[in-house]
Structures are given as structure tokens and as C-alpha cells.
Coordinates of C-alpha atoms in Angstrom, one line a residue:
K772 CA 93.1 134.3 83.9
Y773 CA 94.0 130.6 83.7
W774 CA 95.8 129.4 86.8
E775 CA 98.1 126.4 87.2
S776 CA 97.5 124.0 90.1
S777 CA 100.8 125.0 91.7
E778 CA 99.7 128.6 91.8
L779 CA 96.5 127.6 93.5
N780 CA 98.2 125.2 95.9
E781 CA 95.8 122.6 94.4
M782 CA 96.2 118.9 93.8
S783 CA 97.5 118.0 90.4
F784 CA 94.2 116.2 89.6
F785 CA 90.9 115.3 91.2
S786 CA 88.7 112.3 90.4
A787 CA 85.0 112.9 90.3
T788 CA 82.2 110.6 89.3
F789 CA 82.8 110.3 85.5
A790 CA 86.3 111.7 85.0
S791 CA 89.4 113.1 86.5
Y792 CA 90.1 116.8 86.2
P793 CA 93.4 118.8 86.6
G794 CA 93.9 121.1 89.5
S795 CA 94.4 124.1 87.1
G796 CA 91.6 126.3 85.7
F797 CA 89.7 129.6 86.1
Y798 CA 88.7 130.5 89.6
I799 CA 86.9 133.1 91.7
D800 CA 87.5 133.7 95.4
V801 CA 84.1 134.6 96.9
D802 CA 84.2 136.3 100.3
E803 CA 80.4 137.0 100.7
A804 CA 77.3 136.5 98.7
W805 CA 73.7 137.9 99.0
W806 CA 70.5 137.9 97.0
S807 CA 69.1 141.1 95.4
A808 CA 66.0 142.7 96.8
D809 CA 63.8 140.9 94.2
R810 CA 65.8 137.6 94.8
E811 CA 66.3 137.2 91.1
D812 CA 70.1 137.7 91.1
L813 CA 73.0 136.8 93.4
T814 CA 75.6 139.3 94.2
M815 CA 79.1 138.0 95.2
Q816 CA 82.0 139.9 96.7
I817 CA 85.2 138.5 95.3
T818 CA 88.9 139.0 95.9
P819 CA 90.7 139.3 92.6
M820 CA 94.4 138.3 92.4
A821 CA 97.1 139.8 90.2
D822 CA 99.5 137.9 88.1
D823 CA 102.1 138.0 90.9
L824 CA 99.5 136.3 93.2
T825 CA 99.0 139.5 95.3
K826 CA 95.4 140.2 96.3
M827 CA 93.7 143.2 94.8
P828 CA 90.9 145.3 96.3
K829 CA 87.5 143.4 96.6
K830 CA 84.7 144.1 94.2
N831 CA 81.2 143.0 93.6
I832 CA 79.9 140.9 90.7
T833 CA 76.5 139.4 90.1
M834 CA 75.7 136.0 88.8
S835 CA 74.1 137.4 85.6
Q836 CA 77.3 139.3 84.9
L837 CA 79.3 136.2 85.4
R838 CA 77.0 134.3 83.0
K839 CA 77.2 137.0 80.3
S840 CA 81.1 137.0 80.5
N841 CA 81.0 133.3 79.4
W842 CA 82.8 132.2 82.5
V843 CA 80.9 128.9 81.9
D844 CA 80.6 128.0 78.3
L845 CA 80.1 124.9 76.1
K846 CA 83.7 123.9 76.7
T847 CA 83.4 123.8 80.5
R848 CA 83.6 120.2 81.7
A849 CA 83.2 120.8 85.5
I850 CA 82.7 123.5 88.1
F851 CA 84.3 123.1 91.6
F852 CA 82.7 124.7 94.7
D853 CA 85.2 124.7 97.5
F854 CA 84.4 125.9 101.0
S855 CA 85.3 124.9 104.6
F856 CA 84.0 125.1 108.1
Y857 CA 85.9 125.5 111.4
N858 CA 84.8 123.8 114.6
P859 CA 86.5 125.6 117.5
N860 CA 85.3 123.1 120.1
M861 CA 86.9 120.2 118.2
N862 CA 89.7 122.3 116.7
I863 CA 89.2 120.8 113.3
F864 CA 88.3 121.9 109.8
L865 CA 85.6 120.4 107.6
V866 CA 86.7 120.7 104.0
V867 CA 83.9 120.4 101.4
R868 CA 84.2 120.1 97.6
I869 CA 81.1 119.9 95.4
V870 CA 81.8 119.1 91.7
V871 CA 79.2 119.7 89.0
E872 CA 80.1 117.7 85.9
F873 CA 78.8 118.5 82.4
L874 CA 78.6 115.3 80.4
P875 CA 78.9 115.3 76.6
S876 CA 75.3 114.1 76.4
G877 CA 74.1 117.2 78.2
I878 CA 73.4 115.5 81.5
V879 CA 74.6 117.3 84.7
S880 CA 76.0 115.2 87.5
S881 CA 77.2 116.2 91.0
Y882 CA 79.8 114.7 93.2
S883 CA 80.8 115.8 96.7
T884 CA 83.5 115.1 99.2
F885 CA 83.6 115.9 103.0
R886 CA 87.0 115.7 104.7
T887 CA 88.2 116.6 108.1
V888 CA 91.5 118.3 108.8
D889 CA 93.0 118.3 112.2
P890 CA 95.9 120.7 112.1
F891 CA 97.2 120.0 115.6
R892 CA 96.8 116.3 116.0
Y893 CA 100.4 115.8 116.9
G894 CA 100.8 118.7 119.3
T895 CA 102.6 118.8 122.7
G896 CA 100.3 121.0 124.7
S897 CA 98.6 118.3 126.8
T898 CA 99.3 114.9 128.2
G899 CA 97.0 113.2 125.7
E900 CA 98.8 114.8 122.8
L901 CA 102.1 113.7 124.2
I902 CA 100.8 110.2 124.5
V903 CA 99.7 110.3 120.8
V904 CA 103.1 111.5 119.7
A905 CA 104.8 108.8 121.8
L906 CA 102.7 106.1 120.3
F907 CA 103.3 107.3 116.8
A908 CA 107.1 107.5 117.4
T909 CA 107.0 103.9 118.8
F910 CA 105.1 102.8 115.7
A911 CA 107.7 104.4 113.5
I912 CA 110.6 102.9 115.4
L913 CA 109.1 99.4 115.3
S914 CA 108.4 99.8 111.6
M915 CA 112.0 100.7 110.9
Y916 CA 113.3 97.9 113.1
Y917 CA 111.2 95.2 111.4
A918 CA 111.9 96.6 108.0
S919 CA 115.7 96.3 108.7
K920 CA 115.2 92.7 109.7
E921 CA 113.2 91.9 106.5
F922 CA 115.8 93.6 104.4
K923 CA 118.5 91.6 106.0
S924 CA 116.6 88.4 105.3
I925 CA 116.2 89.5 101.6
Y926 CA 119.9 90.2 101.4
R927 CA 120.9 86.8 102.9
N928 CA 118.5 84.7 100.9
Y929 CA 117.1 86.7 98.0
S930 CA 116.2 83.8 95.8
K931 CA 114.1 81.9 98.4
Y932 CA 112.6 84.9 100.1
F933 CA 110.2 86.0 97.2
T934 CA 109.2 82.4 96.5
S935 CA 107.3 82.2 99.8
F936 CA 103.8 83.6 99.9
W937 CA 104.1 84.6 103.6
S938 CA 107.3 86.4 102.9
L939 CA 105.6 88.5 100.3
V940 CA 102.8 89.3 102.7
T941 CA 105.3 90.4 105.3
F942 CA 107.2 92.4 102.7
T943 CA 104.0 94.2 101.7
I944 CA 103.2 95.0 105.3
V945 CA 106.7 96.5 105.8
C946 CA 106.4 98.6 102.7
C947 CA 103.0 99.9 103.6
T948 CA 104.0 100.8 107.2
L949 CA 107.1 102.6 105.9
S950 CA 105.0 104.5 103.4
L951 CA 102.5 105.3 106.1
C952 CA 105.2 106.8 108.3
G953 CA 106.6 108.8 105.4
L954 CA 103.2 110.1 104.4
T955 CA 102.4 111.0 108.0
G956 CA 105.7 112.9 108.3
Y957 CA 105.0 114.7 105.0
T958 CA 101.5 115.6 106.1
I959 CA 102.7 117.0 109.4
Y960 CA 105.2 119.2 107.4
Q961 CA 102.6 120.4 105.0
T962 CA 100.2 121.2 107.9
R963 CA 102.9 123.3 109.6
N964 CA 103.4 125.2 106.4
V965 CA 99.7 125.9 105.9
F966 CA 99.1 126.9 109.6
D967 CA 102.4 128.5 110.2
S968 CA 100.6 131.7 111.4
L969 CA 97.4 131.5 113.5
S970 CA 96.3 134.8 112.1
A971 CA 96.6 133.7 108.5
T972 CA 93.5 132.4 106.6
P973 CA 94.2 128.9 105.2
D974 CA 94.0 128.6 101.4
Q975 CA 91.2 126.4 100.1
G976 CA 93.4 124.6 97.7
A977 CA 95.9 123.8 100.5
L978 CA 93.1 122.5 102.7
Q979 CA 91.8 120.3 99.9
S980 CA 95.3 118.9 99.5
L981 CA 95.7 118.3 103.2
G982 CA 92.3 116.5 103.3
F983 CA 93.3 114.3 100.5
L984 CA 96.6 113.4 102.2
L985 CA 94.8 112.5 105.4
D986 CA 92.5 110.3 103.5
Q987 CA 95.4 108.4 102.1
E988 CA 96.8 107.9 105.6
K989 CA 93.5 106.3 106.5
N990 CA 93.6 104.2 103.4
F991 CA 97.1 102.9 104.1
S992 CA 96.1 102.1 107.7
G993 CA 93.1 100.1 106.5
I994 CA 95.2 98.2 104.0
I995 CA 97.8 97.4 106.6
I996 CA 95.2 96.1 109.0
V997 CA 93.7 93.8 106.4
I998 CA 97.0 92.4 105.3
M999 CA 98.0 91.8 109.0
V1000 CA 94.8 89.9 109.6
I1001 CA 95.7 87.7 106.6
R1002 CA 99.2 87.2 108.0
V1003 CA 97.6 85.7 111.1
Y1004 CA 96.7 82.6 109.0
K1005 CA 100.5 81.9 108.8
F1006 CA 100.5 80.8 112.4
C1007 CA 97.6 78.4 111.8
S1008 CA 100.2 75.9 110.3
V1009 CA 101.0 74.8 113.8
S1010 CA 97.7 72.9 114.0
R1011 CA 96.0 70.7 111.4
S1012 CA 92.6 71.9 112.3
L1013 CA 93.5 75.6 112.1
S1014 CA 95.5 75.1 108.9
T1015 CA 92.6 73.4 107.0
L1016 CA 91.7 76.6 105.2
T1017 CA 95.2 77.5 104.1
R1018 CA 96.1 74.0 103.1
T1019 CA 92.8 73.7 101.1
L1020 CA 93.5 76.9 99.2
G1021 CA 97.1 75.8 98.7
K1022 CA 96.1 72.5 97.1
S1023 CA 93.6 74.2 94.8
A1024 CA 95.8 77.3 94.1
K1025 CA 97.1 76.2 90.7
F1026 CA 93.7 75.3 89.2
L1027 CA 92.1 78.4 90.8
A1028 CA 94.7 80.6 89.2
V1029 CA 93.7 79.2 85.8
L1030 CA 90.1 79.8 86.6
V1031 CA 90.8 83.4 87.6
V1032 CA 92.6 84.0 84.3
L1033 CA 89.6 82.6 82.4
F1034 CA 87.2 84.7 84.6
L1035 CA 89.2 87.9 83.9
L1036 CA 89.2 87.3 80.2
A1037 CA 85.5 86.8 80.1
A1038 CA 84.9 89.7 82.5
F1039 CA 87.0 92.0 80.3
G1040 CA 85.1 91.1 77.2
F1041 CA 81.7 91.7 79.0
A1042 CA 83.0 94.9 80.4
L1043 CA 83.9 96.3 77.0
S1044 CA 80.5 95.3 75.7
T1045 CA 78.6 96.9 78.6
T1046 CA 80.7 100.0 78.4
L1047 CA 79.9 100.5 74.7
I1048 CA 76.3 99.5 74.9
L1049 CA 75.2 100.8 78.4
G1050 CA 77.9 103.3 79.5
Q1051 CA 76.9 106.5 77.8
D1052 CA 75.6 108.3 81.0
N1053 CA 75.4 105.3 83.3
Y1054 CA 77.7 105.7 86.3
N1055 CA 78.1 101.9 86.7
F1056 CA 79.2 101.3 83.1
Y1057 CA 80.9 104.6 82.2
S1058 CA 84.4 103.0 82.1
T1059 CA 85.8 99.5 81.6
S1060 CA 87.1 99.3 85.2
W1061 CA 83.7 100.3 86.6
S1062 CA 82.0 97.9 84.3
M1063 CA 84.2 95.1 85.6
F1064 CA 83.3 96.0 89.2
T1065 CA 79.6 96.1 88.4
L1066 CA 79.9 92.7 86.7
L1067 CA 81.6 91.3 89.8
R1068 CA 78.8 92.6 92.0
A1069 CA 76.2 91.2 89.6
G1070 CA 77.9 87.8 89.7
F1071 CA 77.1 87.7 93.5
G1072 CA 73.6 88.9 93.0
D1073 CA 74.1 92.6 93.8
F1074 CA 72.7 94.4 90.8
D1075 CA 69.9 96.9 89.9
Y1076 CA 68.0 95.6 86.9
T1077 CA 67.0 99.2 85.9
E1078 CA 70.7 99.9 85.3
W1079 CA 70.8 97.3 82.6
L1080 CA 67.8 98.8 80.8
S1081 CA 69.8 101.6 79.2
H1082 CA 69.4 99.4 76.2
R1083 CA 66.1 97.6 76.6
F1084 CA 67.1 94.6 74.4
L1085 CA 70.8 94.1 74.7
G1086 CA 71.0 95.1 78.4
P1087 CA 68.9 92.3 79.8
L1088 CA 70.5 89.8 77.3
L1089 CA 74.0 90.7 78.5
L1090 CA 72.9 90.4 82.1
I1091 CA 71.4 86.9 81.5
C1092 CA 74.5 85.7 79.6
W1093 CA 76.8 87.1 82.3
L1094 CA 74.9 85.5 85.2
F1095 CA 74.8 82.2 83.4
F1096 CA 78.5 82.2 82.8
A1097 CA 79.6 83.6 86.2
N1098 CA 77.2 81.7 88.5
S1099 CA 76.0 78.6 86.7
F1100 CA 79.4 77.8 85.1
L1101 CA 82.5 79.4 86.5
L1102 CA 81.6 79.8 90.2
N1103 CA 80.3 76.2 90.4
I1104 CA 83.6 74.9 89.1
V1105 CA 85.4 77.0 91.7
V1106 CA 83.3 75.5 94.4
A1107 CA 83.9 72.0 93.1
V1108 CA 87.7 72.5 93.0
I1109 CA 87.7 73.8 96.6
C1110 CA 85.5 71.0 97.8
E1111 CA 87.8 68.4 96.2
A1112 CA 90.8 69.9 97.9
F1113 CA 89.0 70.1 101.2
V1114 CA 88.2 66.4 101.0
E1115 CA 91.9 65.6 100.4
V1116 CA 92.9 67.8 103.4
T1117 CA 90.3 66.1 105.6
E1118 CA 91.6 62.7 104.6
E1119 CA 95.1 63.7 105.5
N1120 CA 93.9 64.9 108.9
K1121 CA 92.3 61.6 109.6
E1122 CA 95.4 59.6 108.5
A1123 CA 97.6 61.7 110.7
D1124 CA 95.3 61.3 113.7
A1125 CA 95.1 57.5 113.1
A1126 CA 99.0 57.4 112.9
G1127 CA 99.2 59.3 116.2
H1128 CA 101.0 62.3 114.7
M1129 CA 100.5 65.4 116.8
T1130 CA 101.0 69.0 116.0
L1131 CA 102.5 71.7 118.2
V1132 CA 99.1 73.0 119.3
D1133 CA 97.9 69.5 120.1
A1134 CA 100.8 69.1 122.4
L1135 CA 100.1 72.4 124.1
W1136 CA 96.5 71.5 124.4
D1137 CA 97.4 68.2 126.1
L1138 CA 99.9 69.9 128.3
G1139 CA 97.2 71.3 130.7
P1140 CA 95.4 68.0 131.4
V1141 CA 98.7 66.1 131.7
R1142 CA 99.9 68.7 134.2
R1143 CA 96.7 68.3 136.3
L1144 CA 97.0 64.5 136.1
M1145 CA 100.6 64.8 137.4
Q1146 CA 99.5 67.0 140.2
M1147 CA 96.9 64.6 141.3
Q1148 CA 99.4 61.7 141.2
Q1149 CA 101.9 63.8 143.1
K1150 CA 99.4 64.5 145.8
K1151 CA 98.6 60.8 146.0
R1152 CA 102.3 60.0 146.4
D1153 CA 102.8 62.6 149.1
K1154 CA 99.9 61.1 151.0
I1155 CA 101.5 57.6 150.8
V1156 CA 104.8 59.0 151.9
K1157 CA 103.1 60.5 154.9
L1158 CA 101.4 57.1 155.5
E1159 CA 104.7 55.3 155.5
S1160 CA 106.2 57.8 158.0
A1161 CA 103.3 57.5 160.4
L1162 CA 103.4 53.7 160.1
E1163 CA 106.8 53.7 161.7
N1164 CA 105.2 54.9 165.0
V1165 CA 102.0 53.0 164.8
D1166 CA 102.9 51.0 168.0
L1167 CA 102.1 53.7 170.5
D1168 CA 102.6 51.7 173.7
G1169 CA 105.9 50.0 172.4
D1170 CA 104.8 46.5 173.3
G1171 CA 105.7 45.2 169.8
M1172 CA 102.1 44.5 169.0
T1173 CA 99.6 46.7 167.1
D1174 CA 96.0 46.5 168.1
V1175 CA 92.8 47.8 166.4
K1176 CA 92.8 51.1 168.4
E1177 CA 96.3 51.9 167.3
L1178 CA 95.4 51.1 163.6
E1179 CA 92.3 53.3 163.9
G1180 CA 94.4 56.2 165.2
W1181 CA 96.9 55.8 162.4
L1182 CA 94.1 55.7 159.8
Q1183 CA 92.5 58.9 161.2
E1184 CA 95.8 60.7 161.4
T1185 CA 96.8 59.9 157.8
D1186 CA 93.4 59.6 156.1
A1187 CA 94.6 56.3 154.5
I1188 CA 91.2 54.6 154.2
D1189 CA 90.8 55.5 150.5
L1190 CA 94.4 54.7 149.6
L1191 CA 94.3 51.2 151.3
G1192 CA 90.9 50.3 150.0
V1193 CA 89.3 49.4 153.4
K1194 CA 86.3 50.7 155.3
D1195 CA 87.8 50.8 158.8
A1196 CA 90.5 49.6 161.1
S1197 CA 88.8 46.2 161.8
E1198 CA 88.8 45.4 158.0
L1199 CA 92.5 46.4 157.8
M1200 CA 93.2 44.2 160.9
A1201 CA 91.4 41.2 159.3
K1202 CA 93.3 41.7 156.1
F1203 CA 96.8 41.6 157.6
D1204 CA 96.2 39.6 160.8
L1205 CA 97.3 36.2 159.4
D1206 CA 97.3 34.2 162.7
G1207 CA 93.9 35.6 163.8
G1208 CA 95.2 36.8 167.1
G1209 CA 93.5 40.2 167.0
Q1210 CA 96.8 42.0 166.9
L1211 CA 99.6 42.6 164.4
D1212 CA 103.0 41.4 165.3
Q1213 CA 106.2 42.8 163.8
A1214 CA 106.1 40.5 160.8
E1215 CA 102.5 41.4 160.0
V1216 CA 103.3 45.1 160.4
Q1217 CA 106.2 44.6 158.0
K1218 CA 103.8 43.2 155.4
L1219 CA 101.6 46.3 155.9
K1220 CA 104.7 48.4 155.3
D1221 CA 105.5 46.4 152.2
F1222 CA 102.0 46.9 150.9
V1223 CA 102.2 50.7 151.4
R1224 CA 105.6 50.8 149.7
D1225 CA 104.2 48.9 146.7
K1226 CA 101.5 51.6 146.5
R1227 CA 104.1 54.3 146.4
N1228 CA 106.2 52.5 143.7
Q1229 CA 103.0 52.1 141.6
V1230 CA 102.4 55.9 141.8
D1231 CA 106.0 56.6 140.9
R1232 CA 105.7 54.4 137.8
E1233 CA 102.5 56.2 136.8
I1234 CA 104.2 59.6 137.1
S1235 CA 107.2 58.4 135.1
G1236 CA 105.0 56.9 132.4
T1237 CA 103.1 60.2 132.1
L1238 CA 106.3 62.2 131.7
E1239 CA 107.7 59.9 129.1
D1240 CA 104.4 59.8 127.2
Q1241 CA 104.3 63.7 127.1
M1242 CA 107.9 63.9 126.0
H1243 CA 107.2 61.5 123.2
K1244 CA 104.2 63.5 122.0
S1245 CA 106.0 66.8 122.2
T1246 CA 109.0 65.4 120.2
T1247 CA 106.6 64.0 117.6
A1248 CA 104.8 67.3 117.3
R1249 CA 108.1 69.3 116.9
S1250 CA 109.4 66.8 114.3
A1251 CA 106.1 67.0 112.3
L1252 CA 106.2 70.8 112.5
A1253 CA 109.9 71.0 111.3
G1254 CA 109.1 68.5 108.5
S1255 CA 106.0 70.3 107.3
N1256 CA 107.3 73.9 107.4
N1257 CA 111.0 74.8 107.7
N1258 CA 110.2 78.4 108.6
A1259 CA 112.5 80.2 111.1
A1260 CA 109.5 81.7 112.9
N1261 CA 107.9 78.2 113.4
A1262 CA 111.3 76.8 114.5
A1263 CA 111.6 79.6 117.1
L1264 CA 108.1 78.9 118.3
S1265 CA 108.8 75.2 118.7
E1266 CA 111.9 76.0 120.7
R1267 CA 110.0 78.2 123.1
V1268 CA 107.3 75.5 123.6
M1269 CA 110.1 73.0 124.3
K1270 CA 111.5 75.2 127.0
I1271 CA 108.1 75.5 128.6
E1272 CA 107.7 71.8 128.6
Q1273 CA 111.2 71.3 130.1
T1274 CA 110.3 73.8 132.8
V1275 CA 107.1 72.0 133.7
L1276 CA 109.0 68.6 133.8
G1277 CA 111.8 70.1 135.9
M1278 CA 109.2 71.4 138.4
S1279 CA 107.7 67.9 138.6
E1280 CA 111.1 66.3 139.2
Q1281 CA 111.9 68.9 141.9
L1282 CA 108.6 68.1 143.6
T1283 CA 109.5 64.4 143.6
E1284 CA 112.9 65.1 145.1
L1285 CA 111.3 67.3 147.8
S1286 CA 108.9 64.6 148.7
S1287 CA 111.7 62.1 149.0
L1288 CA 113.6 64.6 151.2
M1289 CA 110.6 65.0 153.5
K1290 CA 110.3 61.3 153.8
G1291 CA 113.9 61.0 154.9
L1292 CA 113.5 63.7 157.4
A1293 CA 110.4 62.1 158.8
A1294 CA 112.2 58.7 159.0
G1295 CA 115.2 60.3 160.8

């Protein structure tokens, strides 16, 4: 009896090496098999099925009887051998399918697939399973949330949304993630239907379908990861150095598109030729699509010369012509176009650097050294403030004159030797003792105070100049970013960086005020 794929719980079609085959056909359900005593014939115990899909009593049939009944004849294109193994330790099924294809030329080719099926991967029986379910639920919720945001953006600005390359990349990621969530939910539903009863024996066709669906989940996951990695390049636009690749490809995109069209036209012509000349029973040339893939590999040097010897004259000639066109002509032009665009981008970077234009990343990169410089200047200022406060009480005996011992005690207490640029108290005395009396009077002490105050004012000017310079660089970077890319994500990123900078500057101002307050308390 000829069975439809729906009756066998099979996939609607299955792709093997040389062709795709429908899920329908003739089938035998083998329970056991053993060799005869002379090992010349194989006996199989099969379970026949009636037209209403009810199982009939088992019976034995030998391989010779099956052969004589013309179960396999000249019209047979393929035979499928399906079986599965269950691993109780891992609680998974290994679903195997071996396909034997009969080509029109008489060649027999085999193709096999090995797929694992985990029927209880989203269970709730253990903490680990609950964590997996929670993670998948989180992924599904985030996917729907970001999908709603993207659909709102499309609704608000439909015309501009699909003109942006990065918007198309984001839209593709959203569609793939939603498809993955839907496919996973459908797979879970199908798994529950197949394993609804632990005592029931899973149908081989249903296991094959589940294995195929699980493979598609992995495929979607891999595609999403690749596209998300590509999307990371979007954020390279905040730096000229990081955006060199994307800007180079952007400048050469139009000409590269023309070259791609020319390449595909030539590749399609060569693919048709190789399919007709070499593709009778050659797996790499049996169809136009596979021939194009083989030509692409050959263009990069990945080819097996024996595959091109299916026709010993035209095969090598086609290979030489294709390699000359692909490598010596087309690929060299592509490299030249990209190199020219790279030179233009490099010149733009040099001009921007010469003009002092900074990007957002450059401003962030400078923020660390600037902050450390400000901290060093602030420490220096605090030391000078302490120096001024101690100078008010330098005359320990209150006689109105300051001698060398009092200056030495003041220097040791405040560690002011480096700040004042002197070696010891004697050198400091010689510097400010204008009358040469060996002691500093009140006028000379006042000159020392004025000198220390000038040092503090100088440090204040350095701190103020550093702050203004950093603010100017940050403003220039944000302006350049807004002018180069008016994307909402970049604008939000610039706003967050500006807040960080304002926080750092605010902290510096508070430190300055705190130092002034401490000075006032010390003076009081």
C-alpha cells in the first residue's frame, strides 16, 4: 500500500544528496531481524498496518521474498532506513536516517543524518530545568518587547526606517528571534503530542520530524548570533578608528554592488556549463546551485582537481577560465576598489585629527587621564591650603619674629619643601630674609604668605583650565557625532556620556568647595 506523509507522521519532503523526496511512499515496520542458519538470507519480523492505521498481527518475511515481490524495482529512486536509539542516562533519543539513492546512471549513493531529540528539555522536575524555562521565558519576553519597539519605529517613520542598513539588520534580528520563539513553542507542543504517554512507543516518522524541527531551532540561533555580531559594528561609528571598516565598505558599496552583479552573471553562466558538462553523477556539480557554490570555493583556492576531470578536456579548461576570471580579474578589481576607499578614509582621519576634531570614544579615552591629572592637582592644592593654615602659627614663641628653627618645624609639619622649591629652612630664610638679620619679621612673613597664596592661585588656574579644555573636547565630540550620524541610539549614548562627564566635573567642584571650607575652618 502507498502511504501519504500525513498517515506516516512524516515530513512533507526530505532532501538527500542528489534530490529531495516526498515523505510518502511504501514502508515496512521491522521489529526484529535475524540471519538464517546458512547466513544467506535475512528474516525480518514486521508489523503490518491496515487501511485504518490499526496494527495487524506480526509476521515474518525474508529479504529474498521482499526482492521477489518487486518491493524495489527500476522505478525506485530511494530507500529510507529509519531507526532510533534511546539513552536513558542522558534521557535523549538519537534519530538516524540512512538514505540510499538510485541515480539514473545506475550509481548508488548514500546519505545519512544523525539528530538528537530531547523530549523533556523544558521540564519542571529540577532546579536546573526551572532555570532553563525561566531563561527561555525571559528571552521570549525581551524579544516581544524589542519587537514592539521596532514596530512602533516603523509605524512612526516607515519611509526612512527601511532606507537605513542598520535598521534592516535590527528588523532581521527581530524577525528571526520571533520566529525562533514560535518554532520553539511549536516544537514543545509537538513533543508533548508524541510523548504524551510514557508507555507509548514513539513513531519513527514523528521522531524524524521532531529532529528536523530541533535542527531548525539551532539554525535560527546560529543566524541570529551572526547577525547580532554584525550589528555590533553599528556602534563603531562613535570612533573614527573603529569605524574605518564600515566607512570603507560604505564608500565602496556602490561599485562593489556593480561588481557583485557582474560576478553573479559570470558565475551563473559557468554554473550552467559545469552542471551540463560535469554534473551527471558529480555531487559538486549535480545542480546549478551546487555548481555556483563549488565555483565560489574554487575562486578562493578550495577545489579538488579530480572533480573537474569528469570531462578530461573541457573540465580543466573550464577550471582555468574560471580561476583566471575570478582571481586574476574580478577579485583584483574588488581589492583595488576597497584599497582606494581605505585610502580616502585614512586621509579623512588624518584631516580630522589635524583639525582637532574628537569623537565620543576619544573623549571617553581622555577622560581617565584628565581625571587623574585633576586629582593630582587637587592634592597639590590641598597641600598648599594646609601650608597656608600652618603658616599663620609659624611664630611659636609669639615674639613677632620667625627664626630658622620655627621655619624648620613648619616645613617638617607641612612637607612644603617640594612645593616651595627649597632644600631646607636655611635656604628658605635666605630667600625671604631681605634685611639679612637672620630672622623674618612680620613684613617678610607676609611676603612668604603672598608667595604661598600665589602658588595656590596658580594651581586653581590649572584646574580651571583642565576642566574647560575637557568640556570643549566633549562638546566637540558630541557635535561631531550628531553631525555624522543622526541616529537616536547614538544621541542617547552621547547624552549618557555627557551626564557622566557632568558628574565627574561636579565632584571636582565639590572637592574644591570642601577644600576652601577646610581652609576657612583652619583659619578660624
